[in-house]
XYZ file of C-alpha atoms in Angstrom:
516
model
C -59.417 -47.115 -23.855
C -59.061 -43.248 -23.238
C -58.032 -40.559 -24.997
C -56.891 -37.238 -25.764
C -56.420 -34.198 -28.075
C -53.975 -31.807 -27.095
C -53.505 -28.549 -29.297
C -50.450 -25.793 -28.453
C -51.337 -23.235 -31.072
C -47.980 -20.465 -31.714
C -48.039 -17.378 -34.483
C -45.922 -20.006 -36.545
C -47.277 -23.270 -36.263
C -50.072 -25.278 -34.292
C -48.819 -28.433 -32.131
C -51.539 -31.307 -32.679
C -50.648 -33.755 -30.152
C -52.501 -37.228 -29.437
C -52.419 -38.833 -26.046
C -53.744 -42.698 -25.376
C -53.999 -43.654 -21.253
C -52.145 -40.422 -21.016
C -48.820 -41.942 -23.695
C -47.485 -39.781 -26.667
C -48.833 -41.762 -30.098
C -49.451 -39.431 -32.426
C -47.838 -35.637 -32.815
C -48.363 -33.784 -35.896
C -47.237 -30.465 -36.794
C -49.310 -27.485 -39.217
C -47.026 -24.474 -40.032
C -49.178 -21.599 -40.861
C -47.889 -21.261 -44.103
C -47.779 -24.733 -45.539
C -48.752 -24.652 -48.742
C -49.035 -28.277 -50.700
C -50.613 -30.224 -47.878
C -52.141 -33.632 -49.178
C -55.653 -33.175 -50.294
C -55.277 -29.638 -51.933
C -56.363 -29.242 -55.113
C -54.384 -27.214 -58.232
C -55.424 -26.387 -61.177
C -52.145 -27.644 -63.089
C -49.865 -26.701 -66.510
C -48.490 -30.215 -67.471
C -44.604 -29.578 -68.493
C -42.885 -32.742 -69.081
C -44.421 -36.065 -70.580
C -41.518 -39.083 -69.596
C -42.572 -42.111 -72.149
C -39.457 -44.074 -70.015
C -41.729 -43.500 -66.765
C -44.843 -43.455 -67.559
C -45.773 -40.204 -65.881
C -45.830 -36.543 -66.343
C -44.506 -33.509 -64.204
C -47.237 -31.310 -63.771
C -46.862 -27.070 -63.399
C -48.299 -26.237 -59.743
C -46.393 -23.590 -58.388
C -43.617 -25.148 -56.140
C -40.368 -24.644 -57.197
C -40.222 -28.529 -58.478
C -42.737 -29.726 -60.695
C -45.614 -32.596 -59.195
C -44.899 -35.968 -60.357
C -47.519 -37.226 -62.025
C -47.861 -41.265 -62.686
C -50.472 -42.515 -65.355
C -51.467 -44.907 -62.721
C -52.461 -42.178 -60.839
C -54.583 -40.267 -64.012
C -57.638 -42.830 -62.783
C -59.492 -44.333 -65.428
C -62.234 -41.336 -65.913
C -59.126 -38.599 -67.099
C -60.485 -38.396 -70.532
C -63.678 -37.540 -68.613
C -62.103 -35.144 -66.655
C -60.019 -33.551 -69.009
C -63.329 -32.536 -71.331
C -64.775 -31.188 -68.182
C -62.173 -29.069 -67.772
C -62.072 -27.529 -71.167
C -65.712 -26.661 -71.117
C -64.956 -25.254 -67.386
C -62.642 -22.806 -69.893
C -64.772 -22.440 -72.487
C -65.715 -19.282 -71.132
C -69.055 -19.846 -72.664
C -70.352 -19.182 -69.095
C -73.093 -21.898 -69.154
C -73.011 -23.513 -65.270
C -71.880 -27.553 -65.529
C -73.349 -30.175 -63.785
C -71.424 -33.415 -63.644
C -74.552 -34.709 -64.187
C -75.664 -34.061 -67.333
C -71.535 -35.067 -68.806
C -71.553 -38.359 -69.861
C -69.049 -40.033 -68.623
C -66.107 -41.449 -70.946
C -64.696 -45.292 -71.343
C -61.968 -46.333 -68.962
C -58.387 -45.495 -70.176
C -56.325 -49.496 -70.172
C -54.559 -50.035 -67.182
C -51.646 -50.713 -69.132
C -52.007 -47.774 -71.349
C -49.033 -45.176 -71.845
C -49.330 -41.234 -70.789
C -48.161 -39.988 -73.795
C -51.171 -41.740 -75.668
C -53.608 -39.656 -72.416
C -52.111 -36.043 -71.759
C -50.490 -33.558 -73.815
C -47.197 -31.130 -72.439
C -48.921 -27.241 -71.815
C -52.768 -28.744 -71.227
C -54.147 -27.993 -67.990
C -55.108 -30.574 -65.695
C -56.930 -30.810 -62.193
C -54.920 -32.312 -59.835
C -54.722 -33.330 -55.700
C -52.014 -33.498 -53.523
C -51.268 -37.248 -52.979
C -47.860 -36.801 -50.742
C -46.273 -33.535 -50.256
C -42.710 -32.370 -51.155
C -40.507 -34.455 -48.888
C -36.324 -34.224 -48.837
C -35.461 -32.812 -52.603
C -38.390 -34.164 -54.649
C -41.598 -32.904 -55.549
C -45.678 -33.167 -54.590
C -47.207 -36.304 -55.468
C -50.338 -35.650 -57.683
C -53.021 -37.365 -58.990
C -56.475 -36.799 -61.243
C -58.028 -38.844 -60.007
C -60.119 -36.340 -57.576
C -61.436 -37.428 -54.107
C -63.437 -35.164 -50.969
C -63.035 -36.771 -47.589
C -66.095 -36.343 -45.285
C -66.859 -37.917 -41.612
C -68.693 -40.801 -42.503
C -68.554 -40.801 -47.050
C -65.552 -40.291 -49.776
C -67.075 -37.908 -52.846
C -65.063 -39.106 -55.750
C -66.623 -37.699 -58.890
C -67.127 -38.933 -62.259
C -67.657 -42.510 -61.416
C -70.659 -44.243 -60.184
C -69.146 -47.440 -57.847
C -70.313 -47.798 -54.045
C -67.937 -49.349 -52.006
C -68.274 -50.273 -48.400
C -65.551 -50.306 -45.784
C -63.879 -53.862 -44.944
C -64.018 -53.223 -41.706
C -68.070 -53.222 -41.557
C -68.273 -56.804 -40.989
C -71.978 -57.133 -41.165
C -73.834 -58.075 -44.745
C -77.608 -56.054 -43.482
C -75.393 -53.055 -42.429
C -73.319 -53.257 -45.739
C -76.492 -53.576 -47.945
C -78.353 -51.249 -46.140
C -75.660 -48.561 -46.388
C -75.340 -49.923 -49.783
C -79.323 -49.246 -50.526
C -79.444 -45.391 -48.691
C -76.622 -43.854 -50.744
C -77.912 -45.045 -53.974
C -80.649 -43.217 -53.430
C -79.041 -39.708 -52.499
C -76.384 -40.115 -54.343
C -75.792 -37.762 -57.270
C -75.632 -38.818 -60.968
C -71.947 -39.317 -62.081
C -70.769 -39.807 -58.155
C -69.128 -42.356 -56.991
C -68.635 -43.083 -53.108
C -66.603 -44.815 -50.920
C -68.397 -45.022 -46.936
C -66.602 -45.356 -44.330
C -66.052 -47.551 -41.229
C -68.093 -44.809 -38.857
C -71.388 -44.336 -40.964
C -71.931 -47.778 -39.615
C -75.758 -47.519 -38.009
C -76.024 -43.626 -38.808
C -79.218 -42.153 -40.019
C -80.120 -41.639 -43.192
C -80.050 -37.927 -42.811
C -76.616 -37.654 -41.417
C -75.508 -39.584 -44.652
C -77.350 -36.949 -46.840
C -75.590 -33.842 -45.013
C -72.538 -35.003 -45.762
C -72.556 -36.574 -49.073
C -74.103 -32.290 -49.420
C -70.895 -31.020 -47.737
C -68.760 -32.669 -50.564
C -70.677 -32.044 -53.543
C -70.076 -27.805 -52.327
C -66.296 -28.812 -52.242
C -66.824 -29.660 -56.014
C -69.098 -27.386 -57.402
C -66.523 -24.416 -56.140
C -64.209 -26.344 -58.197
C -66.685 -26.534 -61.314
C -67.427 -22.245 -60.569
C -63.400 -21.683 -60.303
C -62.759 -23.828 -63.518
C -64.047 -20.549 -65.032
C -61.494 -18.376 -64.141
C -58.671 -19.882 -62.787
C -55.206 -19.186 -64.892
C -52.582 -22.618 -64.169
C -51.023 -23.312 -61.940
C -53.779 -21.777 -58.723
C -54.457 -23.709 -55.748
C -59.005 -23.592 -56.362
C -59.471 -25.902 -52.985
C -57.898 -25.830 -49.923
C -57.924 -29.242 -47.422
C -59.246 -28.735 -44.235
C -56.973 -27.663 -42.163
C -54.817 -30.565 -40.142
C -56.683 -30.207 -36.381
C -60.375 -30.615 -38.287
C -58.502 -33.204 -40.525
C -58.100 -35.138 -37.750
C -60.341 -34.586 -35.505
C -62.489 -35.869 -38.662
C -60.515 -38.940 -38.828
C -60.034 -40.264 -35.610
C -63.070 -38.745 -33.232
C -65.015 -41.332 -31.482
C -65.944 -42.949 -28.874
C -63.221 -43.077 -26.377
C -62.286 -39.342 -26.784
C -62.951 -37.563 -23.478
C -60.734 -34.673 -24.052
C -60.047 -32.007 -26.689
C -57.575 -29.039 -25.002
C -56.931 -26.255 -26.569
C -54.713 -23.283 -25.837
C -55.981 -20.070 -28.211
C -59.678 -18.813 -28.404
C -60.350 -18.562 -32.196
C -59.263 -21.780 -32.513
C -61.675 -23.430 -29.422
C -64.620 -21.819 -31.017
C -63.374 -23.061 -34.472
C -63.157 -26.865 -32.757
C -66.291 -26.414 -30.948
C -68.304 -25.219 -34.250
C -66.297 -28.396 -36.047
C -67.532 -30.912 -33.768
C -70.902 -28.815 -33.397
C -71.540 -29.575 -37.311
C -70.474 -33.317 -36.721
C -70.704 -34.866 -33.651
C -73.164 -32.639 -31.441
C -72.983 -34.702 -28.642
C -69.759 -34.339 -28.344
C -69.198 -30.415 -27.919
C -68.246 -30.770 -23.940
C -65.032 -32.054 -24.180
C -63.612 -29.351 -25.675
C -61.966 -27.580 -22.899
C -59.796 -23.989 -23.373
C -55.933 -23.512 -21.428
C -55.821 -20.446 -19.781
C -53.404 -21.738 -16.946
C -50.241 -20.009 -16.523
C -47.994 -23.190 -17.912
C -47.758 -23.718 -21.012
C -50.541 -26.871 -22.292
C -48.013 -29.506 -23.799
C -46.242 -28.876 -19.884
C -49.313 -29.110 -17.772
C -49.771 -33.208 -19.669
C -46.222 -33.487 -19.863
C -46.287 -33.724 -23.362
C -42.903 -31.674 -23.516
C -40.944 -33.986 -21.285
C -42.128 -37.143 -24.125
C -41.385 -35.442 -26.722
C -37.719 -35.292 -25.113
C -37.513 -39.186 -24.240
C -39.514 -40.185 -27.234
C -37.322 -39.080 -30.358
C -33.416 -39.405 -31.268
C -31.092 -42.308 -32.162
C -31.835 -43.510 -28.373
C -35.133 -44.350 -27.217
C -35.146 -45.666 -23.882
C -38.438 -48.052 -22.409
C -38.634 -47.508 -18.147
C -38.046 -51.857 -18.516
C -33.881 -50.737 -19.442
C -34.830 -52.326 -23.055
C -34.208 -49.450 -25.896
C -34.034 -48.815 -29.283
C -31.641 -47.537 -31.506
C -33.366 -45.953 -34.422
C -31.181 -45.586 -37.352
C -32.243 -43.690 -40.514
C -30.620 -44.295 -44.778
C -32.041 -42.960 -47.309
C -33.623 -46.006 -48.464
C -34.844 -47.408 -45.382
C -35.319 -47.360 -41.573
C -34.107 -49.532 -39.561
C -34.393 -50.759 -35.537
C -32.530 -51.945 -33.288
C -33.966 -53.821 -30.513
C -31.205 -54.217 -27.476
C -32.201 -55.710 -23.900
C -30.334 -53.195 -21.893
C -29.984 -54.441 -18.289
C -33.803 -56.096 -17.951
C -32.392 -59.778 -17.703
C -34.116 -62.308 -15.154
C -31.900 -65.070 -13.904
C -34.614 -67.251 -13.290
C -35.911 -67.384 -17.102
C -33.798 -68.733 -19.631
C -31.928 -66.717 -22.626
C -35.405 -68.043 -24.525
C -38.038 -66.546 -22.241
C -35.937 -63.558 -21.919
C -36.503 -62.303 -25.180
C -39.353 -63.297 -26.239
C -40.485 -60.445 -23.366
C -37.661 -58.060 -24.574
C -39.179 -58.454 -27.985
C -43.362 -58.144 -26.492
C -42.692 -55.027 -25.307
C -40.548 -53.640 -28.052
C -43.380 -54.572 -30.261
C -45.135 -52.375 -28.919
C -42.521 -49.062 -28.655
C -41.744 -49.906 -32.414
C -45.723 -49.287 -33.522
C -45.746 -46.198 -30.881
C -42.752 -44.438 -32.769
C -44.199 -45.135 -35.909
C -46.834 -43.595 -35.742
C -45.136 -40.872 -33.911
C -42.156 -39.975 -36.077
C -45.065 -41.205 -38.877
C -41.939 -43.105 -40.865
C -42.756 -44.176 -44.037
C -41.607 -46.663 -46.408
C -39.742 -49.578 -45.905
C -38.694 -50.308 -41.903
C -36.416 -53.359 -41.394
C -36.474 -53.957 -37.373
C -33.838 -56.221 -35.671
C -35.481 -58.344 -32.370
C -33.271 -60.445 -30.512
C -32.703 -63.570 -32.144
C -35.478 -66.446 -30.816
C -35.279 -70.061 -31.474
C -38.745 -71.554 -31.061
C -40.999 -70.993 -34.191
C -44.013 -70.306 -31.658
C -42.466 -67.797 -30.248
C -42.087 -65.846 -33.070
C -46.011 -66.421 -33.859
C -46.197 -64.534 -30.833
C -44.579 -60.933 -31.623
C -45.817 -61.190 -34.817
C -48.983 -61.404 -33.799
C -48.185 -59.209 -30.880
C -46.647 -56.709 -33.779
C -49.640 -56.598 -36.137
C -52.027 -56.111 -33.145
C -50.442 -52.769 -31.867
C -50.362 -52.050 -35.150
C -53.812 -51.646 -36.392
C -54.631 -48.701 -34.141
C -52.021 -47.381 -37.010
C -54.336 -45.132 -39.232
C -51.798 -45.068 -42.159
C -51.427 -47.724 -44.526
C -48.644 -51.195 -43.965
C -48.046 -54.451 -44.347
C -45.688 -56.660 -42.512
C -44.448 -59.263 -42.722
C -43.275 -62.344 -40.465
C -40.162 -62.231 -38.729
C -37.469 -64.329 -40.918
C -35.241 -66.963 -39.574
C -32.494 -63.842 -38.716
C -35.064 -62.094 -36.246
C -35.663 -59.312 -38.953
C -39.296 -58.367 -39.580
C -39.727 -55.767 -41.959
C -42.539 -53.123 -41.998
C -44.205 -50.628 -44.999
C -45.915 -47.817 -43.862
C -47.671 -45.409 -46.111
C -45.718 -42.112 -46.841
C -47.452 -39.050 -47.207
C -46.078 -36.505 -45.639
C -42.230 -35.834 -44.293
C -41.413 -37.661 -41.667
C -41.646 -36.075 -37.879
C -38.310 -34.941 -36.677
C -37.879 -33.397 -33.405
C -33.925 -32.351 -32.150
C -33.805 -33.228 -28.550
C -30.230 -32.289 -28.162
C -29.720 -28.734 -26.623
C -26.271 -26.670 -27.116
C -24.193 -26.383 -24.489
C -24.912 -23.517 -22.179
C -21.213 -23.485 -20.792
C -19.272 -24.360 -24.650
C -21.647 -22.546 -26.360
C -21.280 -25.361 -28.462
C -17.623 -25.158 -28.909
C -16.313 -28.325 -26.370
C -14.564 -26.034 -24.677
C -14.929 -23.802 -21.946
C -12.975 -21.379 -20.037
C -10.538 -22.179 -17.661
C -12.306 -22.399 -13.903
C -9.310 -21.110 -12.314
C -10.517 -17.777 -13.787
C -14.403 -17.746 -13.059
C -14.315 -15.956 -9.925
C -11.963 -12.994 -11.283
C -14.551 -12.870 -14.219
C -17.506 -12.796 -11.360
C -15.340 -10.075 -9.621
C -14.983 -7.932 -12.748
C -18.335 -8.019 -13.469
C -18.802 -7.087 -9.972
C -17.059 -4.288 -10.327
C -18.288 -3.155 -13.548
C -21.887 -3.014 -12.139
C -21.282 -0.879 -8.678
C -19.693 1.535 -9.391
C -19.577 2.144 -13.178
C -23.455 1.578 -13.167
C -24.097 2.572 -9.311
C -25.682 -0.857 -8.362
C -26.575 -1.677 -5.350
C -28.439 -4.319 -3.411
C -26.892 -7.048 -6.227
C -27.744 -10.980 -5.526
C -25.737 -13.430 -7.753
C -26.970 -16.435 -8.491
C -24.733 -19.297 -9.035
C -24.648 -23.921 -8.954
C -24.576 -25.062 -5.120
C -20.778 -26.173 -5.463
C -19.612 -22.623 -6.490
C -22.016 -21.495 -3.843
C -19.747 -23.145 -1.503
C -16.386 -21.908 -2.725
C -17.151 -18.469 -2.503
C -19.105 -19.013 0.985
C -16.561 -21.190 2.808
C -14.197 -19.715 6.023
C -14.978 -16.117 7.729
C -12.350 -14.223 4.801
C -14.510 -15.759 1.965
C -14.949 -14.205 -1.331
C -18.797 -11.980 0.135
C -15.831 -10.985 2.312
C -13.160 -9.448 -0.031
C -16.225 -8.366 -2.170
C -17.581 -6.409 0.787
C -14.589 -4.890 2.172
C -13.786 -4.091 -2.004
C -17.184 -2.566 -2.874
C -18.506 -1.008 -0.173
C -21.270 -2.612 -0.102
C -22.887 -6.947 0.920
C -23.483 -8.547 -2.478
C -26.864 -10.840 -1.451
C -24.867 -14.984 -2.810
C -27.934 -17.764 -3.663
C -27.710 -21.057 -5.709
C -30.269 -22.701 -8.552
C -29.991 -26.165 -8.590
C -30.856 -25.977 -12.735
C -27.554 -23.792 -13.300
C -24.301 -25.207 -14.586
C -20.987 -25.618 -13.237
C -19.539 -22.746 -14.768
C -22.917 -20.559 -14.855
C -24.368 -17.401 -12.968
C -26.441 -14.037 -13.296
C -27.178 -11.053 -11.541
C -30.210 -9.690 -10.444
C -30.710 -5.851 -8.946
C -32.983 -4.989 -6.165
C -35.427 -5.623 -7.705
C -35.117 -9.427 -8.500
C -34.808 -8.621 -12.766
C -32.165 -10.248 -13.777
C -29.180 -7.574 -15.677
C -27.711 -8.955 -18.361
C -24.193 -8.495 -19.084
């Protein structure tokens, strides 16, 4: 599969588009002022303990307090709290996680009031960004994700990705990590670590451990609420998690970002540096790769597939609902069951793309076209499951019910991507009402009189819709002739197909538009 990453950098945000075989499958926007991103680590202050929820609210500086559930404390929360106290004691002694004694794990069925106290300090990591009216969700089980490994302080476990199937390779990786990992640090070995050399793993591990040391150093002077260390930017996160051998193009339109990406890739995958390219053309980068057109066609309530099948996507407070419609796609040579299967299989591919593209999370219910045969329902389920394998977000899919409904739960850590594709009508400015068309020529003539008599403009050009052009130039004694008699100079009239019916523009002799 051909994968491309197209990055559009502006003054306010960075837009990141992931293409698979030229088809837009993911769209990420990273605002320059985004303060609360997944992975950021804060020193917060516990504001309230809620025994009924078995949770606490933590002040991390956001307008709404962050939510910390008991199950997100991590088994070694007592050790972390002791570490924070030691780090902020002010005795100046450097802390080493390897010399710190681990406390017994807390009970999974315990109560948060037995562990945390109001107004005490705690180090937390953003697990979910603020969504709608909710503050961020946080965890105190800190984790640092790298290219090959994930480092978890105050743990001794070594886990290997289940996607690495070879038992020999799994044992090799465990032996390597056991020999190089710091004491009291747990490690998760990611899928991309398969068949990697010990030097690569050691370099990644050292980089992650340095991030923990930064936290240790900052604890001595930090005052809650304060960000201690931020996650790497969204662009680098995508490169870290998604970059593989199938990537063959990364195009960016900003020189500084181009240099940063080259440096980052040089560090993690040196042989891939050549795929990074700088876009310097006059055409905007998203137009050059047809991304803007795909965005306009892929967002909104109704999404049409080329064959005529279309999806109706509705969003409610509790869930997302997708309805599949066959549209005008009907093969008269096939029966209803076969037609329904073909439509559903095609729609399944688009549904999987839409979930990734819009980053829809929570509960998604899809109403496919009813099929009678159990074998066909099974084919649909397997097709949807195969298409969703490329989705990096955690998800679970249930087989179609007897009513033809498929239920999906998908991990949600960021607000859903929502792009407004409906544009304000330039003729009515969104009011739904326009000036009478019979007054159009009077308006043009009045503006011409002002420009020629008051502004002394010469050699004016009038740009109008083709229908209006035909009306103004029809016959010998047309409007162009009338204006020449009235104002004493010729007015050039030209057409523009992109104009709406009542739109017109004036240009001076230098070709510059005159704003009226």
